[in-house]
Amino acid sequence: MDSRVLFTCVGSTDPVRSLRDGAMLHIIRHYRPEKVYIVLSKEMKQLNEKDHRFDIALDKFSKDYNHPLEKIYIDTDIEDVSDFDAFGELFDLHMKRIREDNPDAEILINLSSGTPQMKVSMCLLAQEPKFGRVRAVQVKTPEESSNKSLANTHKTYSAYEEIELNEDNEDGAPNRCTEPQLMQVRKALILKQIAALINSYHYEQERLLITDYYGMDSDSKILKIIDHLIARQKLKKDRGISKLAIDFNFYPVEEEPFCGLIDYYMLLNNLKKIGRLSEFMLRLNPYIIRLQQEFLARKFGFDLTRITYTRANDEDKLSKEKLNATNPELLEFLDQYYRGGLKDNTNISMNLLNGMLKFFDNLNGQKYKKYIDFFNSCEEANKNLRNKVAHTLSEISEAEIRQYAKMSSDKILKEIQKIISFIYKGTLPPNAFTIYDDLNRIIIDSI
């Protein structure tokens, strides 16, 4: 026979009640585990210390049926056995230890002993694939209705008499064990997994899980939305999604480059929410450069394309000749801004654009200084952190972002949102920045 161990709570029907097995003893009777791990609340521990009911019942069974049984008590000192939160992490911890101590054994889980909160926690454990071979066992009560007799906590309960006169010891006593499939619990766990993947923006893994569990085809509304979000995270346009029969505006902003700025902002926001700060900083650099260009164009009327050219590798460079022809005063300023003067064919960078922004803001009485200061802070963070990300395996921490940017990643995003709202004043729809979270809710509500 395969090695088996039992993980069980004990409650008001254990070990014997109304001269019949409680769930723990009944599972031991019919599955014959080699070990039993018994979770004791504070009350159950006191009862066992008072009359040794669990020791007596299990030792008698072991002797009568010549079945060696190792007992391991788990004292929890939990008083409020109706508190669901008291058991979740605790049970998970002990299941890990049980699996470590019994790597090849099948773990039986008793679903019928203890409070409703304990039983739910045990149901959840039974559905966790990380624990390997697990069998959930439920024990039906011998009566038509659930457990009407005196509980084992009653002062007249006699553990010795109940155990000695136990009718389940008789030949032909029915086996009341069942092995429920727990489909509702499994469904709840799948939904929990899906929600966790959705809320961490792992749409490809979520798609696999939904397809595997629900068997949906690619034409389903849910998968079309997920495919849209996968494409959107890659900054690809999916205009066909607007034909989906759903009351939702997938592209509340149509105008380019406004639409692109919004989509990229949401991507940065997703990275920040799930703690991928290194990628956040890498992607922040080109985004701030694009935002600086928009600020120059929208607030100062300066079109950068008039003084740049694009190389074959799509890299934009500054032409001093074009700059001199377009705005010689700006060229003179930048020659002073850079030590040794502005070099021809300079890359379009945060630093260069901050110089231009400073020039134009000075001409306007520094009315936009707070925005220029923000761009300078982003440049400082980029200068100190981008190389670390690009050339080492080190991760960036929130503390490092605060050190160099003088603000948190969350604050950076809030300031970006303010700048976008300022640049495109009066044209910003209310849901422009919440597309992902809005669609996440639609997916979860539709499953």
CSV table of C-alpha atoms in Angstrom, one decimal:
chain,number,residue,atom,x,y,z
A,1,MET,CA,0.0,0.0,0.0
A,2,ASP,CA,1.2,3.5,-0.7
A,3,SER,CA,2.4,5.6,2.2
A,4,ARG,CA,-0.3,7.9,3.5
A,5,VAL,CA,-0.5,10.6,6.1
A,6,LEU,CA,-3.6,12.5,7.4
A,7,PHE,CA,-3.8,16.2,8.0
A,8,THR,CA,-6.8,17.0,10.2
A,9,CYS,CA,-8.5,19.4,12.5
A,10,VAL,CA,-10.7,18.1,15.3
A,11,GLY,CA,-14.0,19.5,16.5
A,12,SER,CA,-17.2,18.7,18.4
A,13,THR,CA,-17.6,15.2,16.8
A,14,ASP,CA,-14.1,13.9,17.4
A,15,PRO,CA,-12.9,11.4,18.2
A,16,VAL,CA,-16.3,9.6,18.8
A,17,ARG,CA,-19.8,11.0,19.2
A,18,SER,CA,-23.1,9.3,19.6
A,19,LEU,CA,-21.2,6.0,19.7
A,20,ARG,CA,-20.0,6.6,16.1
A,21,ASP,CA,-16.6,7.6,14.7
A,22,GLY,CA,-15.9,11.3,14.3
A,23,ALA,CA,-14.5,12.2,10.9
A,24,MET,CA,-10.9,11.9,11.9
A,25,LEU,CA,-11.2,8.4,13.3
A,26,HIS,CA,-13.4,7.3,10.4
A,27,ILE,CA,-10.8,8.4,7.8
A,28,ILE,CA,-8.1,6.6,9.8
A,29,ARG,CA,-10.3,3.5,9.9
A,30,HIS,CA,-10.8,3.3,6.2
A,31,TYR,CA,-7.6,4.8,4.7
A,32,ARG,CA,-5.1,3.6,7.3
A,33,PRO,CA,-2.5,6.4,7.3
A,34,GLU,CA,0.8,5.9,8.9
A,35,LYS,CA,0.8,9.3,10.5
A,36,VAL,CA,-1.9,11.7,11.6
A,37,TYR,CA,-1.2,15.5,12.0
A,38,ILE,CA,-3.8,16.9,14.4
A,39,VAL,CA,-4.5,20.6,14.5
A,40,LEU,CA,-5.7,21.6,18.0
A,41,SER,CA,-7.4,24.8,18.9
A,42,LYS,CA,-6.9,26.1,22.4
A,43,GLU,CA,-10.2,24.5,23.5
A,44,MET,CA,-9.4,21.1,21.9
A,45,LYS,CA,-6.0,21.0,23.5
A,46,GLN,CA,-7.5,21.6,26.9
A,47,LEU,CA,-10.0,18.8,26.4
A,48,ASN,CA,-7.3,16.4,25.3
A,49,GLU,CA,-5.2,17.3,28.3
A,50,LYS,CA,-8.2,16.8,30.6
A,51,ASP,CA,-9.3,13.3,29.4
A,52,HIS,CA,-6.7,12.2,26.7
A,53,ARG,CA,-9.6,11.5,24.4
A,54,PHE,CA,-7.6,11.6,21.1
A,55,ASP,CA,-4.7,9.6,22.6
A,56,ILE,CA,-7.1,6.9,23.9
A,57,ALA,CA,-9.2,6.6,20.7
A,58,LEU,CA,-6.2,6.4,18.4
A,59,ASP,CA,-4.1,4.1,20.6
A,60,LYS,CA,-7.1,1.8,20.9
A,61,PHE,CA,-7.7,1.7,17.2
A,62,SER,CA,-4.0,1.1,16.6
A,63,LYS,CA,-4.0,-1.8,19.0
A,64,ASP,CA,-7.3,-3.3,18.0
A,65,TYR,CA,-6.4,-3.3,14.3
A,66,ASN,CA,-2.7,-3.9,14.6
A,67,HIS,CA,-2.0,-0.7,12.7
A,68,PRO,CA,0.9,1.4,13.9
A,69,LEU,CA,0.0,5.1,13.9
A,70,GLU,CA,2.2,8.0,14.7
A,71,LYS,CA,0.4,11.0,16.2
A,72,ILE,CA,1.7,14.6,15.7
A,73,TYR,CA,-0.2,17.3,17.5
A,74,ILE,CA,-0.1,20.8,16.2
A,75,ASP,CA,-0.9,23.2,19.0
A,76,THR,CA,-2.2,26.6,17.7
A,77,ASP,CA,-3.6,28.3,20.8
A,78,ILE,CA,-6.3,29.7,18.6
A,79,GLU,CA,-9.2,30.8,20.6
A,80,ASP,CA,-11.5,32.3,18.0
A,81,VAL,CA,-12.1,29.3,15.7
A,82,SER,CA,-14.6,31.3,13.6
A,83,ASP,CA,-11.8,33.6,12.4
A,84,PHE,CA,-11.1,32.5,8.8
A,85,ASP,CA,-7.8,34.5,8.6
A,86,ALA,CA,-6.4,32.6,11.6
A,87,PHE,CA,-6.1,29.4,9.6
A,88,GLY,CA,-5.1,30.2,6.0
A,89,GLU,CA,-1.4,30.9,6.4
A,90,LEU,CA,-1.0,28.5,9.3
A,91,PHE,CA,-2.5,25.5,7.4
A,92,ASP,CA,-0.4,26.4,4.4
A,93,LEU,CA,2.8,26.4,6.5
A,94,HIS,CA,2.1,23.1,8.1
A,95,MET,CA,1.2,21.5,4.8
A,96,LYS,CA,4.6,22.5,3.5
A,97,ARG,CA,6.2,20.9,6.5
A,98,ILE,CA,4.1,17.7,6.1
A,99,ARG,CA,5.1,17.4,2.5
A,100,GLU,CA,8.8,18.0,3.3
A,101,ASP,CA,8.7,15.3,6.0
A,102,ASN,CA,6.8,12.9,3.8
A,103,PRO,CA,8.0,13.6,0.2
A,104,ASP,CA,6.5,10.4,-1.3
A,105,ALA,CA,3.3,10.1,0.7
A,106,GLU,CA,-0.2,10.7,-0.3
A,107,ILE,CA,-1.6,13.4,2.0
A,108,LEU,CA,-5.2,12.9,3.2
A,109,ILE,CA,-7.1,16.0,4.1
A,110,ASN,CA,-10.1,15.8,6.4
A,111,LEU,CA,-12.8,18.2,5.2
A,112,SER,CA,-15.4,17.3,7.9
A,113,SER,CA,-13.8,18.2,11.3
A,114,GLY,CA,-13.6,21.5,12.9
A,115,THR,CA,-15.5,24.8,12.4
A,116,PRO,CA,-16.9,25.9,9.0
A,117,GLN,CA,-13.9,28.2,8.7
A,118,MET,CA,-11.5,25.3,9.2
A,119,LYS,CA,-13.3,23.2,6.7
A,120,VAL,CA,-13.1,25.9,4.0
A,121,SER,CA,-9.4,26.3,4.7
A,122,MET,CA,-8.9,22.6,4.3
A,123,CYS,CA,-10.9,22.6,1.0
A,124,LEU,CA,-8.6,25.3,-0.3
A,125,LEU,CA,-5.5,23.4,0.7
A,126,ALA,CA,-6.8,20.3,-1.1
A,127,GLN,CA,-6.9,22.2,-4.4
A,128,GLU,CA,-3.3,23.5,-4.2
A,129,PRO,CA,-1.2,21.8,-6.8
A,130,LYS,CA,2.0,22.7,-5.1
A,131,PHE,CA,1.4,20.1,-2.4
A,132,GLY,CA,1.6,17.2,-4.8
A,133,ARG,CA,-0.5,14.0,-4.2
A,134,VAL,CA,-3.4,15.1,-2.0
A,135,ARG,CA,-6.7,13.4,-1.5
A,136,ALA,CA,-9.7,15.3,0.1
A,137,VAL,CA,-11.9,13.1,2.2
A,138,GLN,CA,-15.4,14.0,3.5
A,139,VAL,CA,-17.3,12.0,6.1
A,140,LYS,CA,-21.0,11.9,6.2
A,141,THR,CA,-22.8,12.0,9.5
A,142,PRO,CA,-24.6,8.8,10.5
A,143,GLU,CA,-27.8,10.7,11.2
A,144,GLU,CA,-30.1,12.2,8.6
A,145,SER,CA,-29.5,15.7,9.8
A,146,SER,CA,-26.2,17.2,10.8
A,147,ASN,CA,-24.7,16.4,14.2
A,148,LYS,CA,-27.7,16.8,16.6
A,149,SER,CA,-26.3,14.9,19.6
A,150,LEU,CA,-24.3,16.3,22.5
A,151,ALA,CA,-21.0,17.8,21.4
A,152,ASN,CA,-17.8,16.4,22.9
A,153,THR,CA,-17.4,19.7,24.7
A,154,HIS,CA,-20.5,19.1,26.8
A,155,LYS,CA,-19.7,18.4,30.5
A,156,THR,CA,-21.6,15.0,30.4
A,157,TYR,CA,-19.5,13.7,27.5
A,158,SER,CA,-17.6,10.6,28.4
A,159,ALA,CA,-14.7,10.0,26.1
A,160,TYR,CA,-14.0,6.5,27.5
A,161,GLU,CA,-17.6,5.3,27.1
A,162,GLU,CA,-18.0,6.7,23.6
A,163,ILE,CA,-14.7,5.1,22.5
A,164,GLU,CA,-15.4,1.7,24.1
A,165,LEU,CA,-19.0,1.4,22.8
A,166,ASN,CA,-18.2,2.8,19.3
A,167,GLU,CA,-20.6,1.1,16.9
A,168,ASP,CA,-18.3,1.7,14.0
A,169,ASN,CA,-16.1,-1.1,15.4
A,170,GLU,CA,-18.7,-3.6,14.5
A,171,ASP,CA,-18.4,-5.8,11.4
A,172,GLY,CA,-20.5,-4.4,8.6
A,173,ALA,CA,-20.5,-0.8,9.8
A,174,PRO,CA,-20.9,1.4,6.8
A,175,ASN,CA,-18.1,3.4,5.3
A,176,ARG,CA,-19.2,7.0,5.3
A,177,CYS,CA,-16.2,8.4,3.6
A,178,THR,CA,-16.6,10.2,0.3
A,179,GLU,CA,-14.1,11.9,-2.0
A,180,PRO,CA,-15.7,15.1,-3.3
A,181,GLN,CA,-14.5,16.7,-6.5
A,182,LEU,CA,-14.7,20.2,-5.0
A,183,MET,CA,-15.6,21.7,-8.3
A,184,GLN,CA,-17.0,24.9,-6.7
A,185,VAL,CA,-13.8,25.3,-4.7
A,186,ARG,CA,-11.7,24.6,-7.7
A,187,LYS,CA,-13.7,27.2,-9.7
A,188,ALA,CA,-13.2,29.7,-6.9
A,189,LEU,CA,-9.5,29.1,-6.9
A,190,ILE,CA,-9.2,29.4,-10.7
A,191,LEU,CA,-11.1,32.7,-10.5
A,192,LYS,CA,-8.7,33.8,-7.8
A,193,GLN,CA,-5.7,32.9,-10.0
A,194,ILE,CA,-7.2,34.6,-13.0
A,195,ALA,CA,-7.9,37.8,-11.0
A,196,ALA,CA,-4.3,37.8,-9.7
A,197,LEU,CA,-2.9,37.5,-13.2
A,198,ILE,CA,-5.3,40.2,-14.5
A,199,ASN,CA,-4.5,42.6,-11.7
A,200,SER,CA,-0.7,42.1,-12.3
A,201,TYR,CA,-1.3,42.6,-16.1
A,202,HIS,CA,0.0,39.1,-17.0
A,203,TYR,CA,-2.5,38.7,-19.9
A,204,GLU,CA,-0.8,36.0,-21.8
A,205,GLN,CA,-0.7,33.6,-18.8
A,206,GLU,CA,-4.3,34.6,-18.0
A,207,ARG,CA,-5.3,33.7,-21.5
A,208,LEU,CA,-3.8,30.3,-21.2
A,209,LEU,CA,-5.5,29.6,-17.9
A,210,ILE,CA,-8.9,30.8,-19.2
A,211,THR,CA,-8.6,28.8,-22.4
A,212,ASP,CA,-7.5,25.7,-20.5
A,213,TYR,CA,-10.2,25.8,-17.8
A,214,TYR,CA,-13.2,27.3,-19.7
A,215,GLY,CA,-12.4,26.0,-23.2
A,216,MET,CA,-13.2,29.4,-24.8
A,217,ASP,CA,-12.5,29.9,-28.5
A,218,SER,CA,-10.7,33.0,-29.9
A,219,ASP,CA,-14.0,34.6,-31.0
A,220,SER,CA,-15.3,34.9,-27.4
A,221,LYS,CA,-15.7,38.4,-26.0
A,222,ILE,CA,-13.4,37.8,-23.1
A,223,LEU,CA,-10.5,36.4,-25.3
A,224,LYS,CA,-10.9,39.3,-27.7
A,225,ILE,CA,-10.5,41.8,-24.9
A,226,ILE,CA,-7.5,39.9,-23.5
A,227,ASP,CA,-5.9,39.8,-27.0
A,228,HIS,CA,-6.5,43.5,-27.3
A,229,LEU,CA,-4.7,44.1,-24.0
A,230,ILE,CA,-1.8,41.9,-25.0
A,231,ALA,CA,-1.4,43.9,-28.2
A,232,ARG,CA,-1.8,47.1,-26.4
A,233,GLN,CA,1.0,46.3,-23.9
A,234,LYS,CA,3.2,45.9,-26.9
A,235,LEU,CA,2.1,49.4,-28.0
A,236,LYS,CA,0.3,47.9,-31.0
A,237,LYS,CA,-3.0,49.5,-32.2
A,238,ASP,CA,-6.0,47.2,-32.3
A,239,ARG,CA,-8.7,49.3,-33.8
A,240,GLY,CA,-10.8,46.3,-34.8
A,241,ILE,CA,-11.7,45.8,-31.1
A,242,SER,CA,-14.1,48.8,-31.4
A,243,LYS,CA,-16.4,46.6,-33.4
A,244,LEU,CA,-16.9,44.3,-30.3
A,245,ALA,CA,-20.5,44.4,-29.0
A,246,ILE,CA,-19.7,46.0,-25.7
A,247,ASP,CA,-20.4,49.4,-24.3
A,248,PHE,CA,-16.8,50.6,-23.9
A,249,ASN,CA,-14.7,53.1,-25.6
A,250,PHE,CA,-11.4,51.4,-26.2
A,251,TYR,CA,-9.8,54.5,-27.7
A,252,PRO,CA,-11.1,57.5,-25.9
A,253,VAL,CA,-8.2,59.5,-27.4
A,254,GLU,CA,-7.9,59.3,-31.2
A,255,GLU,CA,-5.4,62.1,-31.9
A,256,GLU,CA,-1.8,61.2,-32.4
A,257,PRO,CA,0.7,61.5,-30.8
A,258,PHE,CA,-1.7,62.1,-27.8
A,259,CYS,CA,-3.1,58.5,-28.1
A,260,GLY,CA,0.5,57.1,-28.1
A,261,LEU,CA,1.5,59.1,-25.1
A,262,ILE,CA,-1.6,57.8,-23.2
A,263,ASP,CA,-0.9,54.2,-24.1
A,264,TYR,CA,2.8,54.4,-23.1
A,265,TYR,CA,1.8,56.1,-19.9
A,266,MET,CA,-0.5,53.2,-19.0
A,267,LEU,CA,2.3,50.8,-19.8
A,268,LEU,CA,4.6,52.6,-17.4
A,269,ASN,CA,1.9,52.6,-14.8
A,270,ASN,CA,1.4,48.9,-15.1
A,271,LEU,CA,5.2,48.3,-14.7
A,272,LYS,CA,5.2,50.4,-11.5
A,273,LYS,CA,2.2,48.6,-10.0
A,274,ILE,CA,3.8,45.2,-10.4
A,275,GLY,CA,7.2,46.4,-9.1
A,276,ARG,CA,9.2,46.1,-12.3
A,277,LEU,CA,11.1,49.3,-11.6
A,278,SER,CA,14.2,48.5,-13.7
A,279,GLU,CA,12.1,48.2,-16.9
A,280,PHE,CA,10.1,51.2,-15.7
A,281,MET,CA,13.3,53.3,-15.7
A,282,LEU,CA,14.5,51.9,-19.1
A,283,ARG,CA,11.2,52.8,-20.7
A,284,LEU,CA,10.9,56.1,-19.0
A,285,ASN,CA,13.8,57.6,-21.0
A,286,PRO,CA,12.2,57.6,-24.5
A,287,TYR,CA,8.9,58.5,-23.1
A,288,ILE,CA,10.1,61.7,-21.3
A,289,ILE,CA,12.0,62.6,-24.6
A,290,ARG,CA,8.7,62.3,-26.5
A,291,LEU,CA,6.9,64.3,-23.8
A,292,GLN,CA,9.5,67.1,-23.9
A,293,GLN,CA,9.1,67.3,-27.6
A,294,GLU,CA,5.3,67.7,-27.2
A,295,PHE,CA,5.8,70.4,-24.6
A,296,LEU,CA,8.1,72.3,-26.9
A,297,ALA,CA,5.6,72.0,-29.7
A,298,ARG,CA,2.4,72.7,-27.8
A,299,LYS,CA,3.5,75.4,-25.3
A,300,PHE,CA,6.4,77.1,-27.1
A,301,GLY,CA,5.4,76.5,-30.7
A,302,PHE,CA,8.8,74.9,-31.5
A,303,ASP,CA,8.8,72.0,-34.0
A,304,LEU,CA,11.9,69.9,-33.3
A,305,THR,CA,11.7,68.2,-36.8
A,306,ARG,CA,12.7,71.5,-38.3
A,307,ILE,CA,16.2,71.2,-36.8
A,308,THR,CA,16.8,67.5,-36.9
A,309,TYR,CA,17.4,64.7,-39.5
A,310,THR,CA,16.9,61.0,-39.2
A,311,ARG,CA,19.6,58.5,-40.0
A,312,ALA,CA,19.1,55.1,-41.6
A,313,ASN,CA,18.8,53.5,-38.2
A,314,ASP,CA,15.9,55.8,-37.4
A,315,GLU,CA,18.1,57.7,-34.9
A,316,ASP,CA,17.3,61.4,-34.8
A,317,LYS,CA,20.2,63.9,-34.8
A,318,LEU,CA,20.4,67.6,-34.4
A,319,SER,CA,21.6,69.7,-37.3
A,320,LYS,CA,23.4,72.9,-36.2
A,321,GLU,CA,23.0,74.3,-39.7
A,322,LYS,CA,19.2,73.9,-39.5
A,323,LEU,CA,19.1,75.2,-36.0
A,324,ASN,CA,21.1,78.3,-37.0
A,325,ALA,CA,18.7,78.9,-39.9
A,326,THR,CA,15.6,78.4,-37.7
A,327,ASN,CA,16.6,80.0,-34.3
A,328,PRO,CA,20.1,81.4,-34.0
A,329,GLU,CA,19.4,82.7,-30.5
A,330,LEU,CA,18.6,79.1,-29.4
A,331,LEU,CA,21.9,77.9,-30.9
A,332,GLU,CA,23.8,80.7,-29.1
A,333,PHE,CA,22.1,79.7,-25.8
A,334,LEU,CA,22.9,76.0,-26.3
A,335,ASP,CA,26.5,76.8,-27.2
A,336,GLN,CA,26.8,78.4,-23.8
A,337,TYR,CA,24.7,75.6,-22.1
A,338,TYR,CA,27.2,73.0,-23.1
A,339,ARG,CA,30.8,73.1,-21.9
A,340,GLY,CA,32.8,73.3,-25.1
A,341,GLY,CA,29.7,74.3,-27.1
A,342,LEU,CA,27.0,72.4,-28.8
A,343,LYS,CA,28.3,69.7,-31.1
A,344,ASP,CA,26.8,69.0,-34.5
A,345,ASN,CA,24.9,65.7,-35.0
A,346,THR,CA,24.1,65.6,-31.3
A,347,ASN,CA,21.6,62.9,-30.2
A,348,ILE,CA,18.1,64.0,-29.2
A,349,SER,CA,18.3,63.5,-25.5
A,350,MET,CA,16.7,64.6,-22.3
A,351,ASN,CA,19.7,66.8,-21.6
A,352,LEU,CA,19.5,68.6,-25.0
A,353,LEU,CA,15.7,69.1,-24.8
A,354,ASN,CA,16.0,70.4,-21.2
A,355,GLY,CA,18.4,73.0,-22.5
A,356,MET,CA,15.8,74.0,-25.2
A,357,LEU,CA,13.0,74.1,-22.6
A,358,LYS,CA,15.0,76.3,-20.3
A,359,PHE,CA,15.7,78.7,-23.2
A,360,PHE,CA,12.1,79.1,-24.1
A,361,ASP,CA,10.9,79.2,-20.5
A,362,ASN,CA,13.3,82.0,-19.8
A,363,LEU,CA,11.8,83.9,-22.7
A,364,ASN,CA,8.3,83.4,-21.1
A,365,GLY,CA,9.3,84.6,-17.6
A,366,GLN,CA,9.8,81.0,-16.3
A,367,LYS,CA,6.0,80.5,-16.1
A,368,TYR,CA,6.5,76.7,-16.7
A,369,LYS,CA,9.4,76.3,-14.3
A,370,LYS,CA,7.7,73.5,-12.3
A,371,TYR,CA,7.4,71.4,-15.4
A,372,ILE,CA,11.0,72.1,-16.5
A,373,ASP,CA,12.2,71.2,-13.0
A,374,PHE,CA,10.3,67.8,-13.3
A,375,PHE,CA,12.0,67.1,-16.6
A,376,ASN,CA,15.4,67.9,-15.0
A,377,SER,CA,14.7,65.5,-12.2
A,378,CYS,CA,13.9,62.7,-14.7
A,379,GLU,CA,17.2,63.5,-16.5
A,380,GLU,CA,19.1,63.2,-13.2
A,381,ALA,CA,17.5,59.8,-12.4
A,382,ASN,CA,18.1,58.6,-15.9
A,383,LYS,CA,21.7,59.6,-15.9
A,384,ASN,CA,22.4,57.7,-12.6
A,385,LEU,CA,20.2,54.7,-13.1
A,386,ARG,CA,19.8,53.9,-16.8
A,387,ASN,CA,23.4,52.6,-17.1
A,388,LYS,CA,23.0,50.5,-14.0
A,389,VAL,CA,20.0,48.8,-15.6
A,390,ALA,CA,21.5,48.5,-19.0
A,391,HIS,CA,25.0,47.1,-18.1
A,392,THR,CA,24.5,45.2,-14.8
A,393,LEU,CA,22.2,42.5,-13.5
A,394,SER,CA,21.2,44.8,-10.5
A,395,GLU,CA,17.6,45.7,-10.0
A,396,ILE,CA,16.6,49.3,-9.3
A,397,SER,CA,14.9,50.0,-6.0
A,398,GLU,CA,12.3,52.5,-5.1
A,399,ALA,CA,14.9,54.1,-2.7
A,400,GLU,CA,17.3,54.7,-5.6
A,401,ILE,CA,14.6,56.3,-7.7
A,402,ARG,CA,13.8,58.6,-4.7
A,403,GLN,CA,17.5,59.4,-4.3
A,404,TYR,CA,18.1,60.6,-7.8
A,405,ALA,CA,14.7,61.8,-9.0
A,406,LYS,CA,13.9,63.3,-5.6
A,407,MET,CA,10.5,61.7,-5.9
A,408,SER,CA,8.9,58.2,-6.0
A,409,SER,CA,8.0,56.3,-9.1
A,410,ASP,CA,4.3,56.9,-8.2
A,411,LYS,CA,5.0,60.7,-8.0
A,412,ILE,CA,6.8,60.6,-11.4
A,413,LEU,CA,3.7,59.1,-12.9
A,414,LYS,CA,1.4,61.6,-11.2
A,415,GLU,CA,3.5,64.5,-12.6
A,416,ILE,CA,3.5,63.0,-16.1
A,417,GLN,CA,-0.3,62.8,-15.9
A,418,LYS,CA,-0.4,66.4,-14.9
A,419,ILE,CA,1.8,67.4,-17.8
A,420,ILE,CA,-0.3,65.4,-20.3
A,421,SER,CA,-3.4,67.0,-18.9
A,422,PHE,CA,-1.8,70.5,-19.1
A,423,ILE,CA,-0.5,70.0,-22.7
A,424,TYR,CA,-3.9,68.7,-24.0
A,425,LYS,CA,-6.0,70.8,-21.8
A,426,GLY,CA,-9.8,70.3,-22.4
A,427,THR,CA,-9.4,67.2,-24.5
A,428,LEU,CA,-8.7,64.6,-21.9
A,429,PRO,CA,-11.6,62.0,-21.4
A,430,PRO,CA,-12.2,60.9,-17.8
A,431,ASN,CA,-11.1,57.3,-18.5
A,432,ALA,CA,-8.0,58.1,-20.5
A,433,PHE,CA,-5.6,56.7,-17.9
A,434,THR,CA,-7.7,53.8,-16.6
A,435,ILE,CA,-8.3,51.6,-19.7
A,436,TYR,CA,-6.4,48.6,-18.4
A,437,ASP,CA,-8.1,48.5,-15.0
A,438,ASP,CA,-11.5,49.2,-16.5
A,439,LEU,CA,-11.1,46.3,-18.9
A,440,ASN,CA,-9.8,44.1,-16.1
A,441,ARG,CA,-13.0,44.6,-14.2
A,442,ILE,CA,-15.1,43.8,-17.4
A,443,ILE,CA,-13.1,40.5,-17.8
A,444,ILE,CA,-13.6,39.4,-14.2
A,445,ASP,CA,-17.3,40.3,-14.2
A,446,SER,CA,-17.8,38.3,-17.5
A,447,ILE,CA,-16.2,35.1,-16.3
